[in-house]
Amino acid sequence: MVGGNAIRGSRVGAGPMGEAERGDSAPRRKVTYYCEHGHESSPSFAAEAVIPDSWDCIRCGLPASQDREHPPAAPRTEPYKTHLAYVKERRSDEDGAAILEEALQALRKRRSL
Ligand SMILES: [Zn+2]
């Protein structure tokens, strides 16, 4: 057995999938997840790891899935949406729209700084 391993060790660079291993002892694979906002998160997992059905978006923190067409819905615990829903409960749609526009403008201003 020892002899066989030594021979295999000399063939680094020719993995079973034809991928170069470059000395990385743990082969990894990249999985892409899509959130409701269309962000892509591509964490990599150990080849033998169980790939989770969902992943938190690296950009907005929403749950993301591998199904680009059907990303998971945002949970109700998202602070911004919860606040907006709260505001909408108390005000007319017009007021809600104005508040949303105001919030978006504040957001854009913050991003341009
Ligand atoms: Zn996202």
XYZ file of N, CA and C and ligand atoms in Angstrom:
340
model
N 0.832 -1.219 0.000
C 0.000 0.000 0.000
C 0.859 1.257 0.000
N 1.955 1.202 0.794
C 2.807 2.391 0.885
C 3.402 2.731 -0.479
N 3.830 1.706 -1.176
C 4.416 1.919 -2.502
C 3.408 2.552 -3.451
N 2.172 2.097 -3.389
C 1.131 2.629 -4.285
C 0.898 4.103 -4.027
N 0.879 4.493 -2.740
C 0.661 5.899 -2.403
C 1.790 6.766 -2.930
N 3.010 6.251 -2.848
C 4.153 7.031 -3.300
C 4.038 7.313 -4.797
N 3.609 6.319 -5.532
C 3.464 6.503 -6.975
C 2.373 7.531 -7.266
N 1.242 7.409 -6.552
C 0.136 8.339 -6.760
C 0.577 9.768 -6.420
N 1.391 9.888 -5.347
C 1.834 11.203 -4.913
C 2.679 11.904 -5.965
N 3.292 11.135 -6.845
C 4.151 11.738 -7.856
C 3.328 12.276 -9.017
N 2.021 12.027 -8.980
C 1.200 12.449 -10.120
C 0.317 13.648 -9.766
N 0.784 14.460 -8.828
C 0.012 15.647 -8.468
C -0.173 16.523 -9.700
N -1.373 17.015 -9.881
C -1.642 17.831 -11.059
C -2.623 17.130 -11.971
N -2.786 15.827 -11.806
C -3.766 15.097 -12.593
C -4.820 14.529 -11.656
N -5.739 15.352 -11.220
C -6.803 14.909 -10.337
C -7.796 14.060 -11.103
N -8.711 13.425 -10.384
C -9.707 12.549 -11.036
C -10.617 13.323 -11.989
N -10.808 14.630 -11.722
C -11.658 15.438 -12.590
C -10.833 16.174 -13.639
N -9.558 15.870 -13.708
C -8.698 16.556 -14.653
C -8.317 17.941 -14.181
N -8.538 18.226 -12.885
C -8.212 19.543 -12.365
C -6.820 19.550 -11.735
N -6.134 20.632 -11.917
C -4.836 20.760 -11.277
C -5.039 20.929 -9.776
N -4.280 20.227 -9.001
C -4.473 20.322 -7.556
C -3.551 21.357 -6.918
N -2.444 21.640 -7.549
C -1.542 22.695 -7.097
C -1.226 22.621 -5.613
N -1.082 21.433 -5.086
C -0.664 21.291 -3.703
C -1.777 21.490 -2.701
N -2.963 21.878 -3.142
C -4.089 22.024 -2.225
C -4.600 20.632 -1.890
N -4.413 20.228 -0.627
C -4.718 18.847 -0.263
C -6.223 18.591 -0.220
N -7.019 19.658 -0.018
C -8.462 19.470 0.053
C -9.122 20.071 -1.185
N -9.504 19.235 -2.123
C -10.171 19.759 -3.311
C -11.487 20.420 -2.930
N -11.766 21.570 -3.529
C -12.990 22.289 -3.176
C -13.806 22.530 -4.432
N -15.100 22.691 -4.217
C -15.918 23.062 -5.366
C -16.750 24.284 -5.029
N -16.922 25.099 -6.047
C -17.634 26.353 -5.881
C -19.109 26.138 -6.197
N -19.961 26.688 -5.346
C -21.399 26.604 -5.602
C -21.933 28.031 -5.632
N -22.721 28.330 -6.644
C -23.258 29.688 -6.755
C -24.702 29.741 -6.281
N -24.955 30.722 -5.406
C -26.303 30.932 -4.884
C -26.809 32.290 -5.346
N -28.104 32.387 -5.547
C -28.718 33.644 -5.976
C -29.754 34.077 -4.956
N -29.700 35.354 -4.552
C -30.691 35.846 -3.606
C -31.799 36.549 -4.366
N -32.781 37.034 -3.617
C -33.934 37.686 -4.229
C -33.523 38.932 -5.014
N -32.414 39.553 -4.641
C -31.955 40.764 -5.315
C -31.083 40.462 -6.526
N -30.870 39.200 -6.814
C -30.064 38.844 -7.968
C -28.569 38.842 -7.689
N -28.193 38.979 -6.428
C -26.769 38.899 -6.091
C -26.293 37.458 -6.214
N -25.041 37.318 -6.549
C -24.474 35.975 -6.617
C -23.471 35.782 -5.494
N -23.609 34.683 -4.795
C -22.638 34.310 -3.763
C -22.043 32.975 -4.184
N -20.740 32.876 -4.173
C -20.104 31.637 -4.620
C -19.144 31.093 -3.578
N -19.696 30.577 -2.485
C -18.816 29.951 -1.496
C -18.268 28.651 -2.076
N -17.113 28.233 -1.594
C -16.602 26.940 -2.037
C -16.626 25.963 -0.874
N -16.895 24.739 -1.198
C -17.042 23.701 -0.189
C -16.030 22.602 -0.440
N -15.690 21.902 0.627
C -14.854 20.721 0.464
C -15.623 19.738 -0.410
N -14.883 19.020 -1.237
C -15.528 18.140 -2.213
C -16.477 17.152 -1.553
N -16.132 16.717 -0.331
C -16.970 15.705 0.317
C -18.045 16.326 1.203
N -18.079 17.663 1.283
C -19.055 18.327 2.149
C -20.459 18.244 1.557
N -21.442 18.291 2.446
C -22.827 18.331 1.999
C -23.136 19.780 1.607
N -23.610 19.981 0.388
C -23.898 21.338 -0.078
C -25.261 21.768 0.460
N -25.311 22.871 1.229
C -26.599 23.313 1.794
C -27.542 23.829 0.711
N -28.846 23.715 0.962
C -29.845 24.176 0.001
C -29.841 25.691 -0.119
N -29.540 26.361 0.996
C -29.555 27.818 0.941
C -28.295 28.374 1.594
N -28.033 29.632 1.257
C -26.818 30.282 1.727
C -27.135 31.746 1.930
N -26.598 32.360 2.957
C -26.858 33.783 3.161
C -26.074 34.596 2.148
N -26.768 35.495 1.454
C -26.124 36.329 0.447
C -24.966 37.104 1.083
N -23.816 37.108 0.394
C -22.667 37.814 0.959
C -22.836 39.329 0.851
N -23.750 39.787 0.021
C -23.920 41.228 -0.160
C -25.040 41.819 0.677
N -26.176 41.139 0.784
C -27.289 41.731 1.524
C -27.763 40.851 2.677
N -27.242 39.631 2.785
C -27.583 38.796 3.930
C -28.884 38.022 3.787
N -29.582 38.225 2.669
C -30.815 37.465 2.472
C -30.479 36.021 2.148
N -31.413 35.124 2.436
C -31.164 33.727 2.064
C -31.114 33.607 0.548
N -30.196 32.795 0.050
C -30.044 32.614 -1.388
C -30.077 31.128 -1.697
N -30.515 30.800 -2.916
C -30.554 29.390 -3.298
C -29.852 29.197 -4.633
N -29.660 27.944 -4.990
C -28.983 27.659 -6.257
C -29.908 27.867 -7.443
N -31.205 28.008 -7.174
C -32.172 28.192 -8.242
C -32.328 29.679 -8.533
N -31.680 30.109 -9.616
C -31.673 31.528 -9.944
C -33.082 32.072 -10.175
N -33.947 31.270 -10.773
C -35.293 31.735 -11.114
C -36.200 31.806 -9.893
N -35.880 31.051 -8.874
C -36.753 30.994 -7.705
C -35.957 31.155 -6.416
N -35.405 32.345 -6.192
C -34.667 32.566 -4.940
C -35.637 32.535 -3.770
N -35.157 32.167 -2.603
C -36.044 32.141 -1.434
C -36.549 33.541 -1.103
N -37.757 33.614 -0.598
C -38.324 34.912 -0.239
C -37.596 35.465 0.980
N -37.536 36.778 1.032
C -36.885 37.415 2.172
C -37.683 37.120 3.433
N -37.006 36.805 4.510
C -37.716 36.538 5.766
C -38.315 37.828 6.319
N -39.371 37.694 7.085
C -40.037 38.879 7.633
C -39.179 39.587 8.673
N -38.122 38.957 9.088
C -37.289 39.552 10.128
C -36.305 40.581 9.570
N -36.296 40.733 8.230
C -35.376 41.711 7.652
C -35.757 43.098 8.172
N -34.848 43.822 8.818
C -35.191 45.070 9.515
C -35.869 46.093 8.610
N -35.331 46.315 7.424
C -35.859 47.345 6.542
C -37.300 47.059 6.157
N -37.556 45.824 5.732
C -38.900 45.469 5.283
C -39.887 45.498 6.440
N -39.439 45.054 7.580
C -40.322 45.041 8.734
C -40.747 46.468 9.064
N -39.778 47.378 8.976
C -40.063 48.770 9.263
C -41.039 49.337 8.241
N -40.796 49.021 6.965
C -41.654 49.530 5.909
C -43.071 48.997 6.076
N -43.196 47.729 6.397
C -44.512 47.123 6.594
C -45.222 47.807 7.753
N -44.466 48.112 8.769
C -45.000 48.784 9.942
C -45.513 50.168 9.562
N -44.720 50.863 8.769
C -45.121 52.199 8.322
C -46.374 52.115 7.464
N -46.416 51.127 6.581
C -47.559 50.998 5.673
C -48.851 50.702 6.425
N -48.730 50.008 7.511
C -49.911 49.694 8.297
C -50.563 50.960 8.835
N -49.765 51.940 9.080
C -50.266 53.130 9.757
C -50.578 54.271 8.806
N -50.091 54.192 7.570
C -50.271 55.309 6.665
C -50.900 54.860 5.354
N -51.324 55.823 4.573
C -51.873 55.515 3.265
C -50.745 55.058 2.342
N -51.123 54.467 1.217
C -50.116 54.019 0.259
C -49.285 55.184 -0.260
N -49.946 56.335 -0.422
C -49.217 57.506 -0.924
C -48.105 57.915 0.031
N -48.441 57.983 1.294
C -47.429 58.317 2.289
C -46.323 57.277 2.283
N -46.726 56.019 2.145
C -45.751 54.933 2.133
C -44.787 55.094 0.970
N -45.322 55.462 -0.197
C -44.484 55.639 -1.375
C -43.518 56.805 -1.172
N -44.018 57.880 -0.580
C -43.165 59.038 -0.328
C -42.040 58.678 0.630
N -42.381 57.928 1.642
C -41.373 57.516 2.631
C -40.339 56.609 1.983
N -40.823 55.728 1.095
C -39.915 54.815 0.411
C -38.950 55.617 -0.464
N -39.497 56.602 -1.183
C -38.662 57.425 -2.060
C -37.617 58.172 -1.237
N -38.060 58.695 -0.102
C -37.164 59.404 0.790
C -36.034 58.494 1.264
N -36.418 57.285 1.618
C -35.429 56.316 2.111
C -34.432 55.967 1.009
N -34.937 55.825 -0.211
C -34.059 55.483 -1.331
C -33.075 56.611 -1.609
N -33.568 57.833 -1.519
C -32.694 58.981 -1.761
C -31.612 59.069 -0.697
N -32.000 58.815 0.542
C -31.025 58.830 1.638
C -29.976 57.753 1.405
N -30.438 56.616 0.903
C -29.536 55.491 0.653
C -28.556 55.854 -0.443
N -29.059 56.477 -1.524
C -28.194 56.862 -2.645
C -27.176 57.896 -2.195
N -27.625 58.824 -1.362
C -26.731 59.871 -0.880
C -25.588 59.250 -0.080
N -25.953 58.281 0.765
C -24.947 57.624 1.595
C -23.942 56.878 0.716
N -24.450 56.264 -0.364
C -23.556 55.474 -1.209
C -22.611 56.357 -2.011
N -23.061 57.579 -2.343
C -22.233 58.439 -3.190
C -21.139 59.140 -2.394
N -21.224 59.072 -1.071
C -20.200 59.726 -0.244
C -18.885 58.939 -0.304
Zn -28.253 39.674 -1.997
